[in-house]
C-alpha cells in the first residue's frame, strides 16, 4: 500500500526544505517549488518547467494539494462580499468570506468546523463543535481566495490589477489582509493556526504582513499568554461583549472558565510584553449591552490600556432573539468611550443579505 500523500499546505517552508533534503534532492528545488505554489499559484506539476522531471515525479507521489472544492458560492447584492462554502475531505464544510472595500481585499477564514465556545448570539456557537481544522485546511482557504483574485477579479477590475512592478504578485489584485474571524475559536486550535500563519507570512510565498493578520479570540487565556510569549507579529482582537463578569458570562459562556479579571490580566500582560495594542470587540445588542451605563463600564474597565474598541451591531442569527443597536445609540456609545480616552470604530455591516456577517457563519451539521 502506498503511503497517504502529505497535504502540501500543511508544511512550513522549513519543513518542506527538510523533507526535500531527506529525499536527497537539492534544497533549491524545494525553494523553487514553494515559489511556484505560493507566489505564482501553480499547483499543476506539468506547469513547473524549472524543476527537473525526476524531482517533480517524486514530489507528485509524496504530495497532494489540499484544495477545498467550492460547494456553494454566494455574492452579496452590493458586490462587495462573496461567501464560499468549502468542502473538507471528510464531508464536513466550512465557510470563508472574501470582502472588498476601497480596493482592499480581506479574507475572513475559519479555524474550526463549528465552535465549542457557545456564545449565545453566534450562529457558529449555536451549531456546536465539530472538529479542529488542520494548518493545511486553514492555508487552503487563503489560497482559495488568492486563486479567485487571480482568476476573476483581475479581469473584472483591470484598473485595480494594473501592475506596479513585474513581480508575479503585481499582475493581479493581491490578498493582503486576513482576519481569523470565521468559524471557530483560533486559540482553541493554537498549533495549527500558528503553523498556518507562519506559512501565510513567509516572505518568499504569499508574504502577508503580520500587521495585516488579525486573530480574534473569545478570551482563551492560556492562548493569549502563549501568543504574548512568542514572536509572531499578528494583531490580537479580544471579544468582550460584557464589562462585568456576570453580564459577560451570560453572553459568552467561556467567561465561566476564564473570568473577566483573569482575562484582563492576560490582556495587560500581552500589551506590555508585545508592546502592541489590543482590539476589543463588542457586539452591540439593542437594550442589552448598548446603554450609556454599559459604555461607562467598558470605559472604566479598559481605561489606561493601549486599546481600541470595535463595535459590531448584532447580526441576525436563527438561535438568538435580539436586535442590532441603531446608528445614533452606537455614536453615543463611542462618545462615552472617548471620554475615557478609548478610540473606537463601528464595523461596517457587510454581506448580511448572504449571512456572511460576523457571527453568521454556520453550516448544517452532518
Ligand atoms: N471565535 C472568535 C472569532 C470568530 S467571531 C471570537 O469569538 O472572537 C468574530 C467576532 O464576531 C467576535 O467578536 C464575535 O463575538 C462576533 N460575533 C459573533 N456573533 C455575532 C453576531 N451575531 N453579530 C455580530 N457579531 C457577532
Ligand atoms: Fe465561537 Fe467566536 Fe462564535 Fe463565540 S463568537 S461561538 S468563540 S466563533
Tab-separated table of C-alpha atoms and ligand atoms in Angstrom:
chain	number	residue	atom	x	y	z
A	1	UNK	CA	0.000	0.000	0.000
A	2	UNK	CA	1.393	3.400	-0.864
A	3	UNK	CA	1.591	5.898	2.000
A	4	UNK	CA	-1.004	8.670	2.111
A	5	UNK	CA	0.362	11.783	0.429
A	6	UNK	CA	1.112	14.805	2.599
A	7	UNK	CA	-1.039	17.898	2.173
A	8	UNK	CA	1.455	20.399	0.770
A	9	UNK	CA	-0.385	23.237	2.533
A	10	UNK	CA	0.408	21.647	5.919
A	11	UNK	CA	4.139	22.319	5.541
A	12	UNK	CA	6.054	25.398	6.539
A	13	UNK	CA	8.847	26.348	4.154
A	14	UNK	CA	11.454	24.973	6.567
A	15	UNK	CA	9.580	21.675	6.836
A	16	UNK	CA	9.390	21.438	3.037
A	17	UNK	CA	13.109	22.089	2.610
A	18	UNK	CA	13.953	19.477	5.254
A	19	UNK	CA	11.732	16.931	3.538
A	20	UNK	CA	13.253	17.611	0.136
A	21	UNK	CA	16.730	17.240	1.632
A	22	UNK	CA	15.695	13.870	3.103
A	23	UNK	CA	14.859	12.700	-0.447
A	24	UNK	CA	18.424	13.612	-1.472
A	25	UNK	CA	17.345	16.463	-3.693
A	26	UNK	CA	18.786	19.952	-3.575
A	27	UNK	CA	17.050	22.386	-1.230
A	28	UNK	CA	16.856	24.831	-4.134
A	29	UNK	CA	14.273	22.539	-5.745
A	30	UNK	CA	12.177	22.804	-2.600
A	31	UNK	CA	12.537	26.579	-2.585
A	32	UNK	CA	11.509	26.762	-6.246
A	33	UNK	CA	8.512	24.521	-5.617
A	34	UNK	CA	7.422	26.776	-2.733
A	35	UNK	CA	7.523	29.824	-5.005
A	36	UNK	CA	5.573	28.058	-7.736
A	37	UNK	CA	2.821	27.231	-5.286
A	38	UNK	CA	2.612	30.310	-3.082
A	39	UNK	CA	3.971	33.099	-5.257
A	40	UNK	CA	2.759	32.031	-8.681
A	41	UNK	CA	-0.293	29.994	-7.699
A	42	UNK	CA	0.810	26.934	-9.709
A	43	UNK	CA	-0.341	23.520	-8.498
A	44	UNK	CA	-0.068	21.647	-11.783
A	45	UNK	CA	3.119	19.562	-11.828
A	46	UNK	CA	3.288	19.843	-15.612
A	47	UNK	CA	3.476	23.642	-15.317
A	48	UNK	CA	6.708	23.753	-13.301
A	49	UNK	CA	9.326	23.693	-16.086
A	50	UNK	CA	12.151	24.941	-13.892
A	51	UNK	CA	12.044	21.785	-11.784
A	52	UNK	CA	13.684	18.550	-13.021
A	53	UNK	CA	11.232	15.897	-14.153
A	54	UNK	CA	12.638	13.369	-11.659
A	55	UNK	CA	12.041	15.762	-8.772
A	56	UNK	CA	8.517	16.502	-9.919
A	57	UNK	CA	7.750	12.785	-10.212
A	58	UNK	CA	8.898	12.217	-6.628
A	59	UNK	CA	7.008	15.249	-5.316
A	60	UNK	CA	3.858	14.192	-7.111
A	61	UNK	CA	3.815	10.855	-5.293
A	62	UNK	CA	4.540	12.482	-1.926
A	63	UNK	CA	2.184	15.496	-2.012
A	64	UNK	CA	-1.316	16.461	-2.782
A	65	UNK	CA	-2.647	19.992	-2.785
A	66	UNK	CA	-5.434	20.040	-0.268
A	67	UNK	CA	-7.568	22.452	-2.200
A	68	UNK	CA	-11.055	22.777	-0.836
A	69	UNK	CA	-13.729	22.483	-3.519
A	70	UNK	CA	-16.462	25.126	-3.514
A	71	UNK	CA	-19.791	23.546	-2.581
A	72	UNK	CA	-21.792	26.780	-2.696
A	73	UNK	CA	-20.819	30.322	-3.658
A	74	UNK	CA	-22.949	33.369	-2.862
A	75	UNK	CA	-22.408	37.039	-3.717
A	76	UNK	CA	-23.900	39.939	-1.789
A	77	UNK	CA	-26.207	42.265	-3.739
A	78	UNK	CA	-23.773	45.176	-3.371
A	79	UNK	CA	-20.993	43.071	-4.938
A	80	UNK	CA	-18.552	43.648	-2.088
A	81	UNK	CA	-18.806	40.301	-0.338
A	82	UNK	CA	-18.545	36.717	-1.521
A	83	UNK	CA	-19.125	33.742	0.688
A	84	UNK	CA	-17.783	30.278	-0.085
A	85	UNK	CA	-18.963	27.071	1.465
A	86	UNK	CA	-15.887	24.886	1.102
A	87	UNK	CA	-15.932	21.102	1.328
A	88	UNK	CA	-13.436	19.347	3.616
A	89	UNK	CA	-12.298	15.876	2.591
A	90	UNK	CA	-14.322	14.163	5.330
A	91	UNK	CA	-17.609	15.576	4.045
A	92	UNK	CA	-17.708	18.457	6.530
A	93	UNK	CA	-17.991	22.038	5.351
A	94	UNK	CA	-16.641	25.404	6.427
A	95	UNK	CA	-17.224	28.956	5.315
A	96	UNK	CA	-14.736	31.515	4.019
A	97	UNK	CA	-15.641	35.097	3.176
A	98	UNK	CA	-13.980	37.468	0.711
A	99	UNK	CA	-14.614	41.136	1.428
A	100	UNK	CA	-13.588	44.060	-0.717
A	101	UNK	CA	-13.604	47.630	0.338
A	102	UNK	CA	-11.758	50.618	-1.057
A	103	UNK	CA	-9.607	48.432	-3.282
A	104	UNK	CA	-8.570	46.342	-0.310
A	105	UNK	CA	-9.291	42.640	-0.176
A	106	UNK	CA	-9.715	40.811	3.089
A	107	UNK	CA	-10.272	37.101	3.585
A	108	UNK	CA	-12.206	36.058	6.672
A	109	UNK	CA	-11.126	32.498	7.349
A	110	UNK	CA	-12.253	29.726	9.673
A	111	UNK	CA	-10.129	27.879	12.204
A	112	UNK	CA	-12.582	25.132	13.173
A	113	UNK	CA	-15.700	23.438	11.834
A	114	UNK	CA	-18.247	24.669	14.368
A	115	UNK	CA	-17.134	26.035	17.727
A	116	UNK	CA	-17.093	24.757	21.293
A	117	UNK	CA	-17.463	28.157	22.960
A	118	UNK	CA	-21.234	28.538	22.629
A	119	UNK	CA	-21.606	32.331	22.516
A	120	UNK	CA	-25.358	32.771	22.529
A	121	UNK	CA	-25.645	35.223	19.625
A	122	UNK	CA	-23.269	33.420	17.249
A	123	UNK	CA	-24.510	31.007	14.581
A	124	UNK	CA	-21.261	29.014	14.736
A	125	UNK	CA	-21.600	28.703	18.505
A	126	UNK	CA	-25.202	27.626	18.111
A	127	UNK	CA	-24.150	24.679	15.929
A	128	UNK	CA	-21.606	23.298	18.424
A	129	UNK	CA	-18.106	21.931	17.864
A	130	UNK	CA	-17.378	19.546	15.009
A	131	UNK	CA	-13.593	19.490	14.692
A	132	UNK	CA	-10.367	21.470	14.509
A	133	UNK	CA	-9.051	22.393	11.077
A	134	UNK	CA	-5.543	21.341	10.095
A	135	UNK	CA	-2.984	24.017	9.211
A	136	UNK	CA	-3.385	22.958	5.582
A	137	UNK	CA	-7.139	23.479	5.690
A	138	UNK	CA	-6.613	26.982	7.070
A	139	UNK	CA	-3.966	27.819	4.449
A	140	UNK	CA	-6.189	26.354	1.709
A	141	UNK	CA	-8.861	28.972	2.469
A	142	UNK	CA	-6.394	31.795	1.883
A	143	UNK	CA	-5.158	30.057	-1.273
A	144	UNK	CA	-8.730	29.744	-2.472
A	145	UNK	CA	-9.234	33.498	-2.135
A	146	UNK	CA	-5.855	34.117	-3.759
A	147	UNK	CA	-6.938	31.956	-6.705
A	148	UNK	CA	-10.259	33.777	-7.021
A	149	UNK	CA	-8.359	37.058	-7.200
A	150	UNK	CA	-6.015	35.701	-9.855
A	151	UNK	CA	-8.770	34.212	-11.968
A	152	UNK	CA	-11.706	36.552	-11.795
A	153	UNK	CA	-11.328	39.848	-10.032
A	154	UNK	CA	-8.305	40.899	-12.050
A	155	UNK	CA	-10.378	40.600	-15.232
A	156	UNK	CA	-13.358	42.373	-13.715
A	157	UNK	CA	-11.344	45.272	-12.362
A	158	UNK	CA	-8.393	45.886	-14.682
A	159	UNK	CA	-7.639	49.233	-13.039
A	160	UNK	CA	-7.050	47.556	-9.720
A	161	UNK	CA	-4.932	44.902	-11.364
A	162	UNK	CA	-2.571	47.360	-13.057
A	163	UNK	CA	0.926	46.114	-12.343
A	164	UNK	CA	3.133	48.371	-10.259
A	165	UNK	CA	6.141	46.154	-10.816
A	166	UNK	CA	6.935	42.906	-12.570
A	167	UNK	CA	6.706	40.512	-9.649
A	168	UNK	CA	4.160	37.703	-10.051
A	169	UNK	CA	2.093	39.268	-7.275
A	170	UNK	CA	1.752	42.564	-9.107
A	171	UNK	CA	-0.190	41.083	-12.003
A	172	UNK	CA	-3.368	40.716	-10.029
A	173	UNK	CA	-5.131	42.217	-7.086
A	174	UNK	CA	-3.436	40.692	-4.092
A	175	UNK	CA	-4.803	39.231	-0.952
A	176	UNK	CA	-3.340	41.482	1.702
A	177	UNK	CA	-5.499	41.139	4.769
A	178	UNK	CA	-6.596	38.122	6.720
A	179	UNK	CA	-8.914	38.044	9.663
A	180	UNK	CA	-9.265	34.853	11.646
A	181	UNK	CA	-12.858	35.703	12.430
A	182	UNK	CA	-14.685	32.999	10.535
A	183	UNK	CA	-15.995	29.848	12.138
A	184	UNK	CA	-14.290	28.663	15.282
A	185	UNK	CA	-12.064	29.838	18.100
A	186	UNK	CA	-8.469	30.160	16.804
A	187	UNK	CA	-6.772	29.937	20.191
A	188	UNK	CA	-8.597	26.645	20.858
A	189	UNK	CA	-6.699	25.278	17.828
A	190	UNK	CA	-3.437	27.056	18.613
A	191	UNK	CA	-0.757	24.962	16.898
A	192	UNK	CA	-2.497	24.543	13.564
A	193	UNK	CA	-3.457	28.213	13.459
A	194	UNK	CA	0.109	29.358	14.183
A	195	UNK	CA	1.611	26.998	11.601
A	196	UNK	CA	-0.872	28.371	9.061
A	197	UNK	CA	0.055	31.948	9.989
A	198	UNK	CA	3.747	31.144	9.534
A	199	UNK	CA	3.023	29.740	6.068
A	200	UNK	CA	0.947	32.789	5.083
A	201	UNK	CA	3.626	35.181	6.320
A	202	UNK	CA	6.549	33.523	4.579
A	203	UNK	CA	8.312	36.222	2.582
A	204	UNK	CA	9.048	34.076	-0.470
A	205	UNK	CA	5.431	32.929	-0.723
A	206	UNK	CA	2.203	34.786	-0.070
A	207	UNK	CA	4.238	37.189	2.044
A	208	UNK	CA	1.377	38.531	4.119
A	209	UNK	CA	2.488	41.071	6.659
A	210	UNK	CA	1.749	40.143	10.259
A	211	UNK	CA	0.358	43.662	10.580
A	212	UNK	CA	-2.404	42.628	8.225
A	213	UNK	CA	-3.369	39.437	10.004
A	214	UNK	CA	-5.832	39.760	12.854
A	215	UNK	CA	-6.677	36.901	15.142
A	216	UNK	CA	-9.883	37.227	17.135
A	217	UNK	CA	-10.373	35.268	20.341
A	218	UNK	CA	-13.268	34.819	22.707
A	219	UNK	CA	-10.714	35.118	25.519
A	220	UNK	CA	-8.839	31.818	25.789
A	221	UNK	CA	-6.393	32.978	28.459
A	222	UNK	CA	-3.624	30.346	28.080
A	223	UNK	CA	-3.565	31.078	24.341
A	224	UNK	CA	-3.272	34.837	24.906
A	225	UNK	CA	-0.325	34.290	27.233
A	226	UNK	CA	1.367	31.946	24.780
A	227	UNK	CA	0.854	34.463	21.986
A	228	UNK	CA	2.376	37.154	24.191
A	229	UNK	CA	5.420	34.967	24.842
A	230	UNK	CA	6.009	34.087	21.181
A	231	UNK	CA	7.431	36.307	18.464
A	232	UNK	CA	4.612	36.330	15.989
A	233	UNK	CA	3.667	39.840	14.939
A	234	UNK	CA	-0.078	39.498	14.378
A	235	UNK	CA	-2.847	41.695	15.713
A	236	UNK	CA	-4.983	40.396	18.524
A	237	UNK	CA	-8.685	41.096	18.915
A	238	UNK	CA	-10.490	40.037	22.078
A	239	UNK	CA	-14.267	39.597	22.144
A	240	UNK	CA	-15.568	41.344	25.247
A	241	UNK	CA	-19.336	41.993	24.898
A	242	UNK	CA	-19.864	42.475	28.643
A	243	UNK	CA	-17.864	44.625	31.085
A	244	UNK	CA	-18.803	42.770	34.249
A	245	UNK	CA	-18.219	39.070	34.867
A	246	UNK	CA	-21.931	38.381	35.211
A	247	UNK	CA	-23.054	40.228	32.096
A	248	UNK	CA	-20.252	38.804	30.006
A	249	UNK	CA	-20.807	35.217	31.147
A	250	UNK	CA	-24.479	35.462	30.146
A	251	UNK	CA	-23.422	36.075	26.504
A	252	UNK	CA	-20.074	34.286	26.416
A	253	UNK	CA	-20.118	31.002	28.386
A	254	UNK	CA	-16.315	30.707	28.042
A	255	UNK	CA	-16.140	33.528	30.601
A	256	UNK	CA	-17.002	30.969	33.276
A	257	UNK	CA	-13.736	29.173	32.545
A	258	UNK	CA	-11.661	32.337	32.056
A	259	UNK	CA	-13.242	35.072	34.210
A	260	UNK	CA	-13.044	38.725	33.266
A	261	UNK	CA	-10.384	39.711	35.835
A	262	UNK	CA	-8.129	36.831	34.713
A	263	UNK	CA	-8.720	37.809	31.074
A	264	UNK	CA	-7.844	41.443	31.759
A	265	UNK	CA	-4.594	40.379	33.481
A	266	UNK	CA	-3.693	38.308	30.398
A	267	UNK	CA	-4.528	41.218	28.075
A	268	UNK	CA	-2.391	43.654	30.064
A	269	UNK	CA	0.439	41.110	30.009
A	270	UNK	CA	0.099	40.788	26.223
A	271	UNK	CA	0.114	44.563	25.660
A	272	UNK	CA	3.186	45.043	27.855
A	273	UNK	CA	5.122	42.061	26.500
A	274	UNK	CA	4.407	42.606	22.814
A	275	UNK	CA	4.227	46.412	23.048
A	276	UNK	CA	1.139	46.248	20.895
A	277	UNK	CA	-2.417	47.380	21.433
A	278	UNK	CA	-5.408	45.061	21.660
A	279	UNK	CA	-8.619	45.465	19.698
A	280	UNK	CA	-11.661	44.706	21.829
A	281	UNK	CA	-14.791	43.600	20.019
A	282	UNK	CA	-18.192	44.476	21.352
A	283	UNK	CA	-21.337	43.201	19.673
A	284	UNK	CA	-23.974	45.879	20.202
A	285	UNK	CA	-27.321	44.370	21.157
A	286	UNK	CA	-30.176	46.852	21.465
A	287	UNK	CA	-31.291	47.475	25.025
A	288	UNK	CA	-28.895	44.856	26.355
A	289	UNK	CA	-25.274	45.990	26.263
A	290	UNK	CA	-25.582	49.262	24.342
A	291	UNK	CA	-26.681	51.570	27.160
A	292	UNK	CA	-24.770	54.562	28.495
A	293	UNK	CA	-24.186	52.581	31.669
A	294	UNK	CA	-22.597	49.726	29.689
A	295	UNK	CA	-20.370	52.175	27.817
A	296	UNK	CA	-19.157	53.684	31.101
A	297	UNK	CA	-18.431	50.195	32.413
A	298	UNK	CA	-16.308	49.455	29.315
A	299	UNK	CA	-14.557	52.791	29.792
A	300	UNK	CA	-13.710	52.032	33.407
A	301	UNK	CA	-12.560	48.503	32.566
A	302	UNK	CA	-10.223	49.461	29.713
A	303	UNK	CA	-9.127	52.930	30.806
A	304	UNK	CA	-5.356	53.252	30.622
A	305	UNK	CA	-4.889	50.222	28.362
A	306	UNK	CA	-3.469	50.512	24.841
A	307	UNK	CA	-6.791	49.504	23.376
A	308	UNK	CA	-9.245	50.160	20.602
A	309	UNK	CA	-12.868	49.087	20.720
A	310	UNK	CA	-14.542	47.711	17.599
A	311	UNK	CA	-18.303	47.897	17.893
A	312	UNK	CA	-20.272	45.383	15.817
A	313	UNK	CA	-24.045	45.921	15.597
A	314	UNK	CA	-25.632	42.496	16.147
A	315	UNK	CA	-26.162	40.445	13.008
A	316	UNK	CA	-29.270	38.259	12.984
A	317	UNK	CA	-28.964	34.520	13.682
A	318	UNK	CA	-31.709	31.924	13.999
A	319	UNK	CA	-30.945	30.987	17.580
A	320	UNK	CA	-30.853	34.399	19.251
A	321	UNK	CA	-33.609	36.888	19.796
A	322	UNK	CA	-32.096	40.364	19.756
A	323	UNK	CA	-31.887	43.484	17.640
A	324	UNK	CA	-28.860	45.459	16.480
A	325	UNK	CA	-28.192	48.843	18.016
A	326	UNK	CA	-29.042	51.770	15.740
A	327	UNK	CA	-26.565	54.353	14.477
A	328	UNK	CA	-27.431	57.077	16.971
A	329	UNK	CA	-27.020	54.817	20.005
A	330	UNK	CA	-23.766	53.433	18.603
A	331	UNK	CA	-22.445	57.003	18.213
A	332	UNK	CA	-23.437	57.728	21.811
A	333	UNK	CA	-21.568	54.640	22.947
A	334	UNK	CA	-18.497	55.825	21.064
A	335	UNK	CA	-18.710	59.305	22.598
A	336	UNK	CA	-18.692	57.832	26.098
A	337	UNK	CA	-15.700	55.598	25.289
A	338	UNK	CA	-13.874	58.692	24.019
A	339	UNK	CA	-14.336	60.294	27.459
A	340	UNK	CA	-12.104	57.501	28.780
A	341	UNK	CA	-9.534	58.051	26.047
A	342	UNK	CA	-10.614	54.928	24.168
A	343	UNK	CA	-10.684	55.086	20.366
A	344	UNK	CA	-13.438	53.071	18.712
A	345	UNK	CA	-14.943	52.169	15.355
A	346	UNK	CA	-18.331	50.856	14.316
A	347	UNK	CA	-17.851	47.961	11.931
A	348	UNK	CA	-19.420	48.430	8.510
A	349	UNK	CA	-22.207	45.938	8.022
A	350	UNK	CA	-21.315	43.828	5.033
A	351	UNK	CA	-22.709	40.682	3.485
A	352	UNK	CA	-25.688	40.481	5.830
A	353	UNK	CA	-28.015	39.575	2.920
A	354	UNK	CA	-25.981	36.395	2.340
A	355	UNK	CA	-25.430	35.664	6.054
A	356	UNK	CA	-21.708	36.374	5.726
A	357	UNK	CA	-21.519	38.901	8.556
A	358	UNK	CA	-19.744	38.391	11.879
A	359	UNK	CA	-21.253	35.502	13.753
A	360	UNK	CA	-23.493	34.389	10.895
A	361	UNK	CA	-21.329	31.578	9.559
A	362	UNK	CA	-22.823	28.155	10.026
A	363	UNK	CA	-23.469	25.054	8.021
A	364	UNK	CA	-25.879	22.219	8.571
A	365	UNK	CA	-24.415	19.664	10.959
A	366	UNK	CA	-23.974	16.277	9.319
B	1	LIG	N1	-14.104	32.892	17.859
B	1	LIG	C1	-13.543	34.176	17.688
B	1	LIG	C2	-13.585	34.668	16.255
B	1	LIG	C3	-14.831	34.481	15.439
B	1	LIG	S1	-16.187	35.509	15.727
B	1	LIG	C4	-14.191	35.171	18.615
B	1	LIG	O1	-15.251	34.881	19.147
B	1	LIG	O2	-13.619	36.228	18.805
B	1	LIG	C5	-15.723	37.147	15.243
B	1	LIG	C6	-16.481	38.228	16.014
B	1	LIG	O3	-17.890	38.241	15.672
B	1	LIG	C7	-16.425	38.034	17.522
B	1	LIG	O4	-16.155	39.246	18.171
B	1	LIG	C8	-17.835	37.587	17.832
B	1	LIG	O5	-18.183	37.799	19.157
B	1	LIG	C9	-18.644	38.385	16.863
B	1	LIG	N2	-19.994	37.877	16.658
B	1	LIG	C10	-20.445	36.619	16.846
B	1	LIG	N3	-21.757	36.534	16.549
B	1	LIG	C11	-22.148	37.771	16.162
B	1	LIG	C12	-23.386	38.306	15.708
B	1	LIG	N4	-24.483	37.559	15.588
B	1	LIG	N5	-23.423	39.623	15.390
B	1	LIG	C13	-22.318	40.398	15.479
B	1	LIG	N6	-21.112	39.929	15.886
B	1	LIG	C14	-21.035	38.628	16.218
B	2	LIG	FE1	-17.076	30.556	18.806
B	2	LIG	FE2	-16.365	33.096	18.357
B	2	LIG	FE3	-18.841	32.228	17.744
B	2	LIG	FE4	-18.102	32.530	20.291
B	2	LIG	S1	-18.312	34.149	18.748
B	2	LIG	S2	-19.199	30.776	19.447
B	2	LIG	S3	-15.985	31.886	20.205
B	2	LIG	S4	-16.947	31.549	16.810
